Amino acid sequence: MSSSLRFEVVGEAFKKKAIDVPTPSERPSEFFAKYVFTRQKMFKYLPAEVYRKMCDVMDNGASLDLKTADLVAAGMKKWAMELGVTHCTHWFQPLTEGTAEKHDAFVEHDWKGGMVEEFTGKQLIQQEPDASSFPSGGIRSTFEARGYSAWDPASPVFVIGDTLMIPTVFISYTGEALDYKAPLKKALHAVDKAATDVCRYFYPEVKKVISNLGWEQEYFLVDEGLYATRPDLLMTGRTLMGHDSAKNQQMDDHYFGSIPGRVAAFMKDLEIQALELGIPCKTRHNEVAPNQFELAPIFEETNLAIDHNMLLMSLMKRVARKHGFRCLLHEKPFAGINGSGKHNNWSLATDTGVLLHAPGKTPLDNLRFVTFIVETLMAVYRHNGLLKASIMSATNAHRLGANEAPPAIISSFLGKQLSDVLEHLEDATDDELIDLAGKHGMKLDIPQIPELMIDNTDRNRTSPFAFTGNRFEFRAVGSQANCAAAMIVLNAAVAEALTEFKARVDALIAEGTDKMKAILKVIREDIKVCKPIHFDGNGYSEEWKAEAKRRGLDTEASCPLVFDRYLDESSVKMFETTNVLKRFEIEARNEIKWETYTKKIQIEARIFGDMCLNHIIPVVTRYQSALIDNVHKVQDIFPDATAAGLNADNIDLIKKISEHSGFITRNVDKLIEARKVANKITDERAKAIAYHDTVAPMLESIRYHIDKLELIVDDEMWPLPKYRELLFIR
């Protein structure tokens, strides 16, 4: 397809999109959560006693009886029908990385020949979606269809279009979790209990500890017309072939640059709809790579934050199409430039304040801060391989360790001040106070520029798990992942570390040791134990890879093998003692992980082979034939042309084309054969390893020759939009 024709396709596709961006006259604070059944709306639509019961359910985990549920459902129905709602659905997160829903209408027989609108407490609390077609890892046979979704009152009900959306967990008929939310809620409960117990060493009045999450969603936008002409983007979410654009991100001119008009219109539309659904959008900007952008909200309680992120990802795709774009959430849609992550900013807070915030007003505050920092590091150290497994996937593997993404080795950056404090504490006496400086001023010798407040830590972009002042930033999470996978592991691991910390401190106190001295003694022991996870240097260096291995950190890079960390005895023990997952549930989830990895590479290999044989080779052959024809014609006109060197360039091109196309044809055949061999393997782990070791590398080796041909073949003939067209919005 010629360049001009490609742009005509884009133009026509864009013209067909109605760019109707809402421009509400209200301020965002006035339409925020317009379509969410918030506490304010509960107070309005529910009887006073029912409202109080619901607050107890949401805040304290109290049980909800069916009579109360009926009254809640009645209030919800009234509110929803005022918004034009006619259906309801239980909205859940199966092990597919996406969300699922089955819509039921608000209708029942009135037994008089008509219909009535009905929505009961039973329909609110429980639904029965078919569980047989969702991944279960062998927990359920395909003929065992029954599964249940159960309402999660901690995440507010919301409205999209004509449907009342009810966030739920999803479990099998026999009670096993078939989703992300069920184990996440258990992990959050575990860290709440363990952290509250430790908090009471310092503040006996603490009643609850909350895990907070602030995600940063990176994404690409491409013109829909160009997207439609790329089978690889359509089927896999990434470009399986394509030569670097002469200009991409090397000038650093896109990052934080002026947002293109069409993109700004998309962002405004997206933010308005997100705010109406209660997603507290805060930040938007151009990212480093061309056509790459970021949206970040204000932090929220982890369970709600994850629901909002899953909702936002589906919203982004829908709004993008309205604006003539396709939203790409793949971690590495384009080779040679930055991929997309979803940095997870994680912290813990009590009902009285933030636990990871420093400096404190007293030495006791500072000791509390250091306690939670060190025990978080202990959790990350003990389960660094498992944390890597929680963010690893066939798609994120392309991103890790390349172009600003953190490496596939989990370590933690602390910054100089905190590093110095821990080093000092390691050898300090019991009577020494913990002194932590806060932000300090920096005067700049620039007219009219005010004094800056400098944070007590810098930021390290190569650190997968960096402390950034009052939270840890888990940078390794992939852009299209469900954050719950990482948050389940992190919160459960921290819960385990805090539980063991308290047991050791209590044992010392029982022996007669002063409480503060007991805490300091255990902290000093743990500072020494978790030292290997602490690294403030360049995570990209080859020296770090060797050093990490020497320290005993997990340096495995093969995605299927990384998943093995879920089945380590230490991992199983952690999940079981925190009551998050049972061994057979973990084993089932790993079966799904291996199967998903295989299917993703399998789809890529199939579409890649098709593109090679049906798109690339025919065009290359036609161009080569044209060159051969030209050589013959020149020879006819100038009999001595070859001797005179007049055909030398064309003959050289013909040879190069033959070499590249021959390699492609031969190796696509080998690729197909490698797939057939791997497909015969019945064990899911072994099959995934075979796809990783034999099939995936062929895609890259063949791609090299396709990308070389892209630079040789006439641009008017090349069948696919090139990077220079895909990466620059016009």
XYZ file of C-alpha atoms in Angstrom:
730
model
C 0.000 0.000 0.000
C 1.493 3.358 -0.991
C 2.166 6.080 1.559
C -0.435 8.382 0.033
C -3.064 5.635 0.039
C -2.230 4.769 3.618
C -2.860 8.344 4.702
C -6.094 8.450 2.705
C -7.279 5.406 4.666
C -6.479 7.164 7.924
C -8.184 10.353 6.817
C -11.386 8.591 5.807
C -11.452 6.608 9.035
C -10.989 9.779 11.050
C -13.709 11.676 9.174
C -16.198 8.959 10.069
C -15.611 9.469 13.785
C -17.813 12.029 15.503
C -15.478 13.920 17.821
C -18.126 14.945 20.309
C -16.178 15.804 23.422
C -18.376 16.529 26.450
C -17.897 20.031 27.765
C -19.802 20.083 31.044
C -20.254 23.498 32.557
C -19.710 22.087 36.046
C -16.355 21.762 37.696
C -14.988 18.187 37.925
C -15.805 18.136 41.627
C -19.459 18.691 40.728
C -19.839 15.754 38.313
C -17.316 13.425 39.956
C -18.897 9.980 40.585
C -22.099 11.053 38.823
C -22.705 7.429 37.807
C -21.541 5.810 41.066
C -23.736 4.715 43.980
C -21.637 6.619 46.520
C -22.270 6.980 50.240
C -23.922 10.298 49.532
C -26.399 8.567 47.212
C -26.843 5.701 49.682
C -27.772 8.233 52.327
C -30.370 9.687 49.955
C -31.894 6.454 48.613
C -31.638 4.093 51.600
C -33.484 4.124 54.934
C -31.302 5.504 57.743
C -30.864 2.151 59.480
C -29.980 0.422 56.211
C -27.440 3.145 55.432
C -25.787 2.610 58.820
C -25.643 -1.154 58.242
C -24.086 -0.639 54.816
C -21.401 1.634 56.300
C -20.630 -1.094 58.849
C -20.371 -3.647 56.022
C -18.044 -1.443 53.965
C -15.877 -0.191 56.826
C -15.712 -3.177 59.144
C -16.581 -6.203 57.000
C -19.863 -6.880 58.788
C -22.136 -9.482 57.202
C -25.121 -8.435 55.095
C -28.428 -10.222 55.712
C -30.885 -10.816 52.867
C -33.539 -8.489 54.319
C -31.082 -5.593 54.359
C -29.853 -6.554 50.888
C -33.426 -6.319 49.566
C -33.718 -2.776 50.896
C -30.314 -1.838 49.436
C -31.330 -3.299 46.063
C -34.568 -1.322 46.105
C -32.694 1.931 46.688
C -30.138 1.075 44.030
C -32.852 0.257 41.516
C -34.621 3.566 42.119
C -31.379 5.514 41.658
C -30.360 3.514 38.586
C -33.741 3.731 36.853
C -33.655 7.505 37.227
C -30.524 7.296 35.041
C -32.316 5.178 32.418
C -30.908 1.832 33.560
C -32.758 -1.285 32.397
C -30.222 -4.065 33.132
C -27.798 -5.182 35.808
C -24.653 -7.281 35.687
C -22.099 -8.752 38.035
C -18.764 -7.324 36.860
C -15.808 -9.569 37.711
C -12.167 -10.232 36.857
C -11.585 -13.814 35.651
C -8.081 -15.158 35.059
C -8.028 -13.782 31.506
C -6.475 -10.363 32.391
C -9.776 -8.721 31.394
C -13.239 -8.298 32.906
C -16.467 -10.198 32.350
C -20.176 -9.446 32.598
C -23.564 -11.047 31.907
C -26.484 -8.608 31.662
C -29.928 -9.372 33.112
C -32.924 -7.100 32.558
C -34.932 -5.596 35.419
C -38.003 -7.584 34.328
C -40.162 -10.315 35.795
C -43.706 -11.587 35.114
C -46.436 -9.782 36.996
C -48.606 -12.912 36.523
C -51.317 -10.757 34.974
C -50.028 -10.941 31.411
C -47.546 -8.089 31.856
C -44.054 -7.382 33.187
C -42.694 -5.487 36.190
C -39.258 -4.010 36.877
C -37.649 -6.054 39.641
C -34.239 -6.104 41.290
C -33.917 -8.035 44.547
C -31.294 -8.430 47.226
C -30.565 -11.940 45.964
C -29.844 -10.583 42.465
C -27.595 -7.937 43.997
C -25.630 -10.331 46.188
C -25.239 -13.326 43.874
C -25.323 -14.290 40.196
C -24.519 -17.542 38.423
C -22.348 -17.018 35.344
C -21.219 -20.146 33.482
C -17.804 -21.070 34.906
C -16.927 -23.770 32.381
C -15.477 -21.481 29.715
C -13.263 -19.400 31.999
C -9.703 -20.523 32.815
C -9.623 -22.712 35.914
C -6.335 -24.578 35.601
C -8.054 -27.924 36.092
C -9.995 -26.966 39.228
C -13.201 -27.432 37.235
C -13.906 -29.825 34.374
C -15.465 -28.310 31.269
C -18.718 -30.193 31.925
C -18.928 -28.676 35.435
C -20.475 -25.357 34.546
C -21.703 -23.834 37.766
C -19.857 -20.847 39.223
C -20.882 -17.939 41.417
C -20.207 -14.234 41.449
C -20.718 -12.496 44.804
C -21.037 -8.755 45.427
C -18.053 -6.875 46.862
C -19.650 -4.018 48.861
C -16.212 -2.408 49.353
C -16.215 -1.371 45.691
C -19.121 0.909 44.736
C -21.748 -0.065 42.193
C -21.712 2.109 39.056
C -23.654 2.661 35.841
C -22.436 2.361 32.247
C -25.020 3.082 29.573
C -28.219 1.260 30.501
C -26.543 -1.215 32.859
C -25.993 -1.284 36.615
C -22.467 -2.689 37.112
C -21.904 -4.606 40.378
C -18.252 -5.413 41.251
C -17.966 -9.018 42.433
C -15.672 -11.903 43.242
C -15.917 -15.042 41.086
C -15.654 -18.501 42.631
C -16.284 -22.088 41.568
C -19.196 -24.238 42.713
C -16.871 -25.777 45.309
C -15.569 -22.429 46.563
C -12.175 -22.016 44.863
C -11.274 -18.534 43.606
C -11.465 -18.234 39.814
C -10.566 -14.546 39.716
C -8.130 -11.917 40.986
C -10.396 -10.097 43.438
C -11.068 -12.959 45.875
C -7.387 -13.631 46.755
C -6.658 -9.895 46.645
C -9.247 -9.212 49.335
C -7.760 -12.007 51.447
C -4.259 -10.536 51.021
C -5.522 -7.082 52.007
C -7.199 -8.554 55.080
C -3.964 -10.333 56.011
C -1.829 -7.196 55.757
C -4.458 -5.204 57.661
C -4.359 -7.634 60.597
C -0.565 -8.062 60.650
C 0.193 -4.351 60.243
C -2.396 -3.305 62.829
C -0.833 -5.658 65.365
C 2.618 -4.157 64.771
C 1.250 -0.592 64.761
C -0.065 -1.076 68.281
C 3.507 -1.311 69.567
C 3.672 2.393 68.757
C 0.054 3.613 68.701
C -2.372 1.434 70.724
C -5.334 3.400 69.368
C -4.873 2.210 65.766
C -7.912 0.245 64.597
C -7.148 -0.531 60.967
C -4.382 -0.507 58.337
C -5.247 0.144 54.712
C -3.179 -0.770 51.659
C -3.180 2.100 49.165
C -2.332 1.993 45.475
C -1.699 4.678 42.906
C -1.150 3.277 39.414
C 0.330 5.146 36.450
C -1.172 3.874 33.192
C 1.030 4.212 30.090
C -0.405 3.582 26.625
C 0.062 4.222 22.900
C -2.404 5.700 20.430
C -2.323 4.893 16.704
C -4.594 6.014 13.891
C -7.403 3.524 13.446
C -7.035 3.404 9.664
C -3.369 2.402 9.890
C -4.130 -0.039 12.697
C -6.692 -1.790 10.488
C -4.037 -2.501 7.846
C -1.678 -4.218 10.321
C -2.802 -7.837 10.987
C -0.181 -8.148 13.722
C -1.571 -5.195 15.681
C -5.107 -6.484 15.201
C -4.318 -9.981 16.457
C -1.510 -9.518 18.988
C -1.460 -5.867 20.050
C 2.124 -5.392 18.852
C 4.037 -5.030 15.598
C 5.800 -8.295 14.779
C 7.804 -6.611 12.015
C 8.853 -3.094 11.127
C 12.140 -1.227 10.747
C 13.055 1.617 13.089
C 11.865 5.046 12.050
C 14.778 7.387 11.248
C 13.396 9.613 13.980
C 11.762 8.096 17.014
C 12.497 9.116 20.610
C 16.177 9.967 20.297
C 15.583 13.736 20.370
C 13.638 13.518 23.679
C 11.195 16.028 22.213
C 7.983 14.091 22.842
C 8.382 13.605 26.600
C 6.275 16.172 28.471
C 5.851 17.999 25.163
C 2.769 19.841 23.991
C -0.096 17.353 23.701
C -1.344 17.038 20.071
C -4.814 18.503 19.533
C -6.535 15.243 18.611
C -4.944 13.523 21.588
C -5.936 16.355 23.924
C -9.548 15.968 22.754
C -9.353 12.224 23.458
C -7.831 12.845 26.886
C -10.500 15.367 27.827
C -13.296 13.021 26.780
C -11.654 10.113 28.624
C -11.105 12.100 31.811
C -14.679 13.395 31.923
C -16.107 9.896 31.536
C -13.616 8.494 34.037
C -14.413 11.184 36.596
C -18.129 10.534 36.162
C -17.380 6.903 37.062
C -15.495 7.957 40.189
C -11.963 7.413 38.850
C -9.934 10.315 40.329
C -7.818 11.232 37.282
C -5.014 13.601 38.218
C -2.128 13.567 35.720
C -1.839 13.365 31.932
C 1.206 13.891 29.727
C 3.219 12.787 26.724
C 5.499 9.870 27.561
C 8.984 9.286 26.171
C 8.171 7.378 22.970
C 6.264 8.975 20.077
C 2.496 8.416 20.374
C 2.976 7.249 23.974
C 1.053 8.882 26.812
C 0.262 8.443 30.495
C -2.718 8.882 32.791
C -2.450 8.663 36.564
C -5.073 9.056 39.310
C -4.882 10.097 42.933
C -4.099 7.027 45.061
C -6.974 4.982 46.473
C -7.536 1.928 48.635
C -5.957 -0.968 46.702
C -9.080 -3.011 45.986
C -10.931 0.027 44.627
C -7.863 1.282 42.735
C -7.591 -2.022 40.873
C -11.284 -1.997 39.968
C -10.860 1.535 38.659
C -7.825 0.580 36.596
C -9.634 -2.358 34.994
C -12.584 -0.085 34.241
C -10.329 2.627 32.839
C -8.546 0.263 30.439
C -11.842 -0.744 28.824
C -12.957 2.888 28.797
C -9.717 3.975 27.078
C -10.266 1.537 24.238
C -13.858 2.650 23.718
C -13.128 6.397 23.822
C -10.076 6.019 21.567
C -12.198 4.550 18.762
C -14.590 7.461 19.020
C -11.638 9.760 18.264
C -10.267 7.798 15.320
C -7.579 6.049 17.375
C -6.814 2.599 18.673
C -5.421 2.414 22.185
C -2.503 -0.020 22.518
C -1.945 -1.376 26.023
C 0.636 -3.998 24.997
C 3.865 -3.552 26.954
C 6.003 -3.405 23.801
C 3.956 -2.579 20.689
C 6.985 -1.157 18.851
C 10.566 -2.424 18.841
C 13.447 -0.064 19.550
C 11.532 2.476 21.654
C 10.145 2.600 25.179
C 7.535 0.095 26.181
C 4.597 0.807 28.479
C 4.400 -0.004 32.155
C 1.921 0.561 34.935
C 3.949 1.727 37.902
C 2.243 0.627 41.120
C 2.800 3.151 43.931
C 2.076 1.138 47.081
C 1.830 2.290 50.659
C 0.220 1.459 53.988
C -1.872 3.849 56.069
C -3.739 3.603 59.354
C -6.985 5.299 60.250
C -4.681 7.986 61.727
C -1.864 8.436 59.167
C 0.627 7.055 56.592
C 2.997 4.370 57.907
C 5.751 4.886 55.350
C 5.956 8.638 55.824
C 9.086 10.210 57.298
C 10.325 12.111 59.160
C 8.186 11.670 62.235
C 7.659 14.207 64.970
C 9.235 11.947 67.585
C 11.840 9.165 67.745
C 8.892 6.775 68.220
C 7.422 7.919 64.898
C 10.778 7.358 63.225
C 11.131 3.897 64.748
C 7.670 3.038 63.402
C 8.722 4.269 59.965
C 11.938 2.235 59.959
C 10.093 -0.861 61.201
C 7.683 -0.871 58.268
C 10.418 -0.020 55.746
C 12.653 -2.866 56.921
C 9.842 -5.435 57.072
C 8.714 -4.465 53.578
C 12.291 -5.013 52.407
C 12.279 -8.376 54.183
C 9.142 -9.352 52.270
C 10.649 -8.273 48.953
C 13.938 -10.040 49.695
C 12.375 -13.344 50.729
C 10.010 -13.392 47.761
C 11.923 -11.460 45.085
C 11.502 -14.308 42.596
C 7.789 -14.580 43.352
C 7.307 -10.823 42.938
C 8.980 -11.101 39.536
C 6.668 -13.989 38.652
C 3.676 -11.831 39.612
C 4.514 -9.266 36.908
C 5.967 -11.629 34.291
C 4.063 -12.426 31.102
C 4.724 -13.141 27.449
C 4.082 -9.464 26.707
C 5.875 -7.818 29.647
C 8.956 -9.962 28.992
C 9.574 -7.857 25.853
C 9.698 -4.689 27.959
C 11.686 -5.600 31.070
C 15.288 -4.447 30.961
C 14.892 -2.310 27.841
C 14.393 1.399 27.198
C 13.794 2.694 30.731
C 11.853 -0.355 31.950
C 13.363 -1.919 35.077
C 15.388 -5.126 34.665
C 13.997 -8.594 35.297
C 15.798 -8.746 38.654
C 13.913 -7.451 41.675
C 15.892 -5.026 43.848
C 15.010 -1.994 45.934
C 16.372 1.549 45.709
C 16.223 3.476 48.988
C 18.212 6.656 48.385
C 21.221 7.920 50.304
C 19.499 9.228 53.415
C 17.476 6.107 54.160
C 20.422 3.872 53.246
C 22.594 5.793 55.711
C 19.944 5.461 58.437
C 19.717 1.679 58.026
C 23.496 1.348 57.926
C 23.777 3.420 61.097
C 21.037 1.454 62.844
C 22.723 -1.822 62.086
C 25.530 -1.004 64.541
C 23.907 1.655 66.771
C 23.355 1.283 70.508
C 19.890 0.876 71.957
C 19.889 4.429 73.341
C 20.591 6.224 70.044
C 17.675 8.067 68.503
C 16.620 7.657 64.910
C 17.062 11.033 63.221
C 15.436 11.512 59.827
C 15.536 14.799 57.980
C 12.554 15.843 55.925
C 12.528 17.916 52.777
C 15.093 20.687 52.763
C 15.253 23.893 50.822
C 17.481 24.505 47.805
C 18.083 28.080 46.761
C 18.588 28.527 43.025
C 20.613 31.421 41.684
C 17.970 32.194 39.083
C 15.990 35.468 39.223
C 12.300 35.129 40.114
C 12.528 31.369 40.801
C 11.369 30.443 44.339
C 13.141 28.134 46.745
C 12.590 24.445 45.902
C 11.793 21.797 48.490
C 14.040 18.809 47.811
C 12.824 15.282 48.652
C 14.846 13.054 50.941
C 15.347 10.509 48.136
C 16.086 10.749 44.440
C 14.328 8.428 41.974
C 16.004 5.495 40.245
C 14.312 4.519 36.996
C 16.180 1.220 36.809
C 14.917 0.010 40.186
C 11.907 -2.316 40.012
C 10.932 -1.511 43.621
C 12.014 1.980 44.637
C 11.251 3.957 47.776
C 10.082 7.411 46.721
C 9.438 9.344 49.925
C 6.243 7.923 51.458
C 5.615 4.852 49.310
C 7.315 2.159 47.260
C 7.002 2.320 43.489
C 6.742 -1.158 41.945
C 7.810 -0.142 38.440
C 7.948 -3.587 36.862
C 4.168 -4.099 36.476
C 3.117 -4.293 32.808
C 0.742 -1.819 31.187
C -2.007 -4.310 30.315
C -1.698 -6.425 33.457
C -4.257 -6.666 36.208
C -2.491 -4.921 39.119
C -4.075 -7.451 41.466
C -1.514 -10.128 40.523
C 1.344 -8.017 41.894
C -0.669 -6.634 44.812
C -1.742 -10.112 45.975
C 1.891 -11.186 46.277
C 3.196 -7.932 47.758
C 0.531 -7.530 50.431
C 0.628 -11.209 51.406
C 4.438 -11.135 51.613
C 4.408 -8.004 53.788
C 1.729 -9.574 55.998
C 3.952 -12.628 56.472
C 7.014 -10.499 57.288
C 5.116 -8.366 59.829
C 3.579 -11.439 61.471
C 7.001 -13.060 61.902
C 8.471 -9.756 63.099
C 5.817 -9.483 65.829
C 6.298 -13.096 66.907
C 10.036 -12.514 67.395
C 9.524 -9.225 69.240
C 6.876 -10.754 71.504
C 9.238 -13.630 72.312
C 11.936 -11.173 73.437
C 9.428 -9.190 75.505
C 8.279 -12.432 77.159
C 11.911 -13.030 78.134
C 11.981 -9.648 79.898
C 13.451 -7.410 77.189
C 12.163 -3.834 77.057
C 9.672 -3.407 74.185
C 11.622 -0.729 72.301
C 14.897 -2.581 72.721
C 13.240 -5.764 71.463
C 11.951 -3.961 68.373
C 15.381 -2.472 67.664
C 17.096 -5.852 68.111
C 14.812 -7.553 65.564
C 15.096 -4.628 63.148
C 18.904 -4.814 63.268
C 18.800 -8.530 62.542
C 16.474 -7.974 59.587
C 18.520 -5.095 58.169
C 21.445 -7.525 57.862
C 19.312 -10.318 56.395
C 17.646 -8.224 53.677
C 20.798 -6.351 52.614
C 21.054 -8.250 49.290
C 17.803 -6.704 48.009
C 19.099 -3.161 48.539
C 20.725 -1.727 45.397
C 20.921 1.958 44.488
C 23.028 1.625 41.329
C 22.424 1.087 37.613
C 20.119 -1.900 37.191
C 20.928 -2.137 33.475
C 24.633 -2.873 33.912
C 26.122 -6.285 33.238
C 28.000 -5.943 36.517
C 24.694 -5.786 38.412
C 23.469 -9.000 36.805
C 26.564 -10.806 38.047
C 26.345 -9.133 41.468
C 22.638 -9.971 41.833
C 23.382 -13.622 41.145
C 26.181 -13.553 43.721
C 23.743 -12.074 46.259
C 21.340 -14.956 45.682
C 18.627 -12.926 43.950
C 16.509 -14.530 41.247
C 18.064 -13.720 37.855
C 16.029 -16.112 35.701
C 14.752 -14.438 32.507
C 12.720 -17.261 30.908
C 9.058 -16.433 31.438
C 7.820 -20.048 31.853
C 10.601 -20.808 34.339
C 9.951 -17.627 36.316
C 6.405 -18.901 36.938
C 7.950 -21.793 38.906
C 8.495 -19.387 41.795
C 4.790 -19.625 42.630
C 5.348 -23.283 43.484
C 8.393 -22.804 45.721
C 7.714 -24.145 49.198
C 8.353 -20.687 50.659
C 5.712 -19.216 48.333
C 3.129 -21.893 49.095
C 3.759 -21.485 52.819
C 3.337 -17.704 52.568
C 0.047 -17.976 50.656
C -1.354 -20.650 52.954
C -0.363 -19.080 56.285
C -1.891 -15.755 55.215
C -5.020 -17.627 54.010
C -4.744 -16.097 50.529
C -4.480 -19.217 48.338
C -4.251 -22.953 48.882
C -1.599 -25.093 47.210
C -3.949 -26.592 44.631
C -5.275 -23.113 43.751
C -1.707 -21.916 43.155
C -0.978 -24.974 41.018
C -4.126 -24.330 38.990
C -3.190 -20.688 38.425
C 0.238 -21.713 37.223
C -1.334 -24.070 34.707
C -3.266 -21.056 33.394
C -0.098 -18.928 33.271
C 1.795 -21.524 31.222
C -1.183 -22.109 28.942
C -1.680 -18.364 28.412
C 2.007 -17.902 27.596
C 1.852 -20.696 25.019
C -1.287 -19.340 23.385
C 0.113 -15.820 23.073
C 3.306 -17.012 21.358
C 1.282 -19.458 19.270
C -0.992 -16.684 17.982
C 2.008 -14.474 17.237
C 3.718 -17.276 15.334
C 0.616 -18.048 13.286
C -0.106 -14.463 12.269
C 3.600 -13.861 11.660
C 3.853 -16.828 9.283
C 0.721 -15.692 7.467
C 2.078 -12.158 7.029
C 5.404 -13.456 5.774
C 3.922 -15.784 3.164
C 0.860 -13.763 2.112
C 2.006 -10.166 2.499
C 5.785 -9.832 2.447
C 7.084 -12.538 0.090
C 4.607 -11.830 -2.770
C 5.445 -8.094 -2.731
C 9.168 -8.753 -2.469
C 8.956 -11.197 -5.380
C 7.123 -8.643 -7.524
C 9.703 -5.997 -6.777
C 12.540 -8.416 -7.486
C 10.886 -9.371 -10.775
C 10.664 -5.697 -11.711
C 14.384 -5.322 -11.025
C 15.179 -8.416 -13.109
C 13.006 -7.075 -15.930
C 14.868 -3.769 -15.735
C 18.225 -5.553 -15.924
C 17.135 -7.394 -19.073
C 15.822 -4.221 -20.694
C 19.018 -2.324 -19.978
C 20.951 -5.257 -21.386
C 18.815 -5.191 -24.563
C 19.484 -1.483 -25.083
C 23.111 -1.597 -23.974
C 24.584 -5.050 -24.780
C 27.735 -4.217 -22.847
C 25.809 -2.918 -19.829
C 26.944 -5.660 -17.459
C 30.562 -5.294 -18.414
C 30.273 -1.541 -18.042
C 28.715 -1.892 -14.585
C 25.406 -0.246 -15.558
C 23.410 -3.116 -13.978
C 25.653 -3.623 -10.965
C 23.405 -1.923 -8.392
C 20.265 -3.715 -9.526
C 22.019 -7.076 -9.660
C 23.347 -6.480 -6.136
C 19.820 -5.659 -4.932
C 18.438 -8.791 -6.620
C 21.024 -10.889 -4.789
C 20.247 -9.261 -1.436
C 16.527 -9.765 -1.938
C 17.105 -13.428 -2.788
C 19.166 -13.922 0.360
C 16.620 -12.249 2.641
C 13.516 -13.780 1.072
C 15.137 -17.208 0.930
C 15.923 -17.027 4.650
C 12.340 -15.966 5.413
C 10.741 -18.740 3.364
C 13.002 -21.474 4.716
C 12.635 -20.398 8.331
C 8.883 -19.850 8.238
C 8.689 -23.532 7.311
C 10.902 -24.319 10.305
C 8.735 -22.095 12.485
C 5.612 -24.010 11.474
C 7.345 -27.311 12.157
C 8.566 -26.109 15.583
C 4.992 -25.190 16.464
C 3.744 -28.606 15.452
C 6.359 -30.314 17.617
C 5.578 -28.093 20.620
C 1.831 -28.581 20.207
C 2.214 -32.326 20.729
C 3.517 -31.762 24.253
C 0.732 -32.396 26.766
C 2.358 -30.954 29.896
C 1.556 -27.212 29.964
C 4.856 -26.203 31.595
C 6.942 -28.200 29.135
C 4.923 -26.853 26.205
C 5.424 -23.250 27.364
C 9.172 -23.864 27.722
C 9.272 -25.335 24.210
C 7.505 -22.299 22.781
C 9.884 -19.992 24.668
C 13.045 -21.846 23.636
C 12.239 -22.871 20.041
C 9.349 -20.831 18.596
C 9.762 -17.323 20.047
C 13.439 -16.885 18.989
C 12.510 -17.666 15.359
C 10.180 -14.676 15.238
C 13.089 -12.342 15.971
C 15.547 -13.983 13.601
C 13.071 -13.898 10.701
C 12.008 -10.364 11.535
C 15.573 -9.115 11.018
C 15.402 -10.080 7.335
C 11.910 -8.630 6.854
C 13.025 -5.318 8.325
C 16.016 -5.280 5.969
C 13.709 -5.860 2.998
C 11.527 -2.951 4.128
C 14.487 -0.660 3.392
C 15.048 -2.212 -0.043
C 11.569 -2.681 -1.540
C 9.862 0.249 -3.265
C 7.873 2.196 -0.664
C 4.867 2.327 -3.015
C 4.746 -1.476 -2.993
C 5.407 -2.218 0.691
C 2.162 -3.740 2.048
C 2.258 -2.452 5.637
C 2.280 1.000 7.259
C 5.787 1.725 8.495
C 6.940 2.937 11.902
C 7.419 6.465 10.577
C 3.666 6.512 9.845
C 2.404 4.573 12.857
C 4.376 6.575 15.405
C 3.464 10.136 14.517
C -0.121 11.348 14.899
C -1.153 13.759 12.177
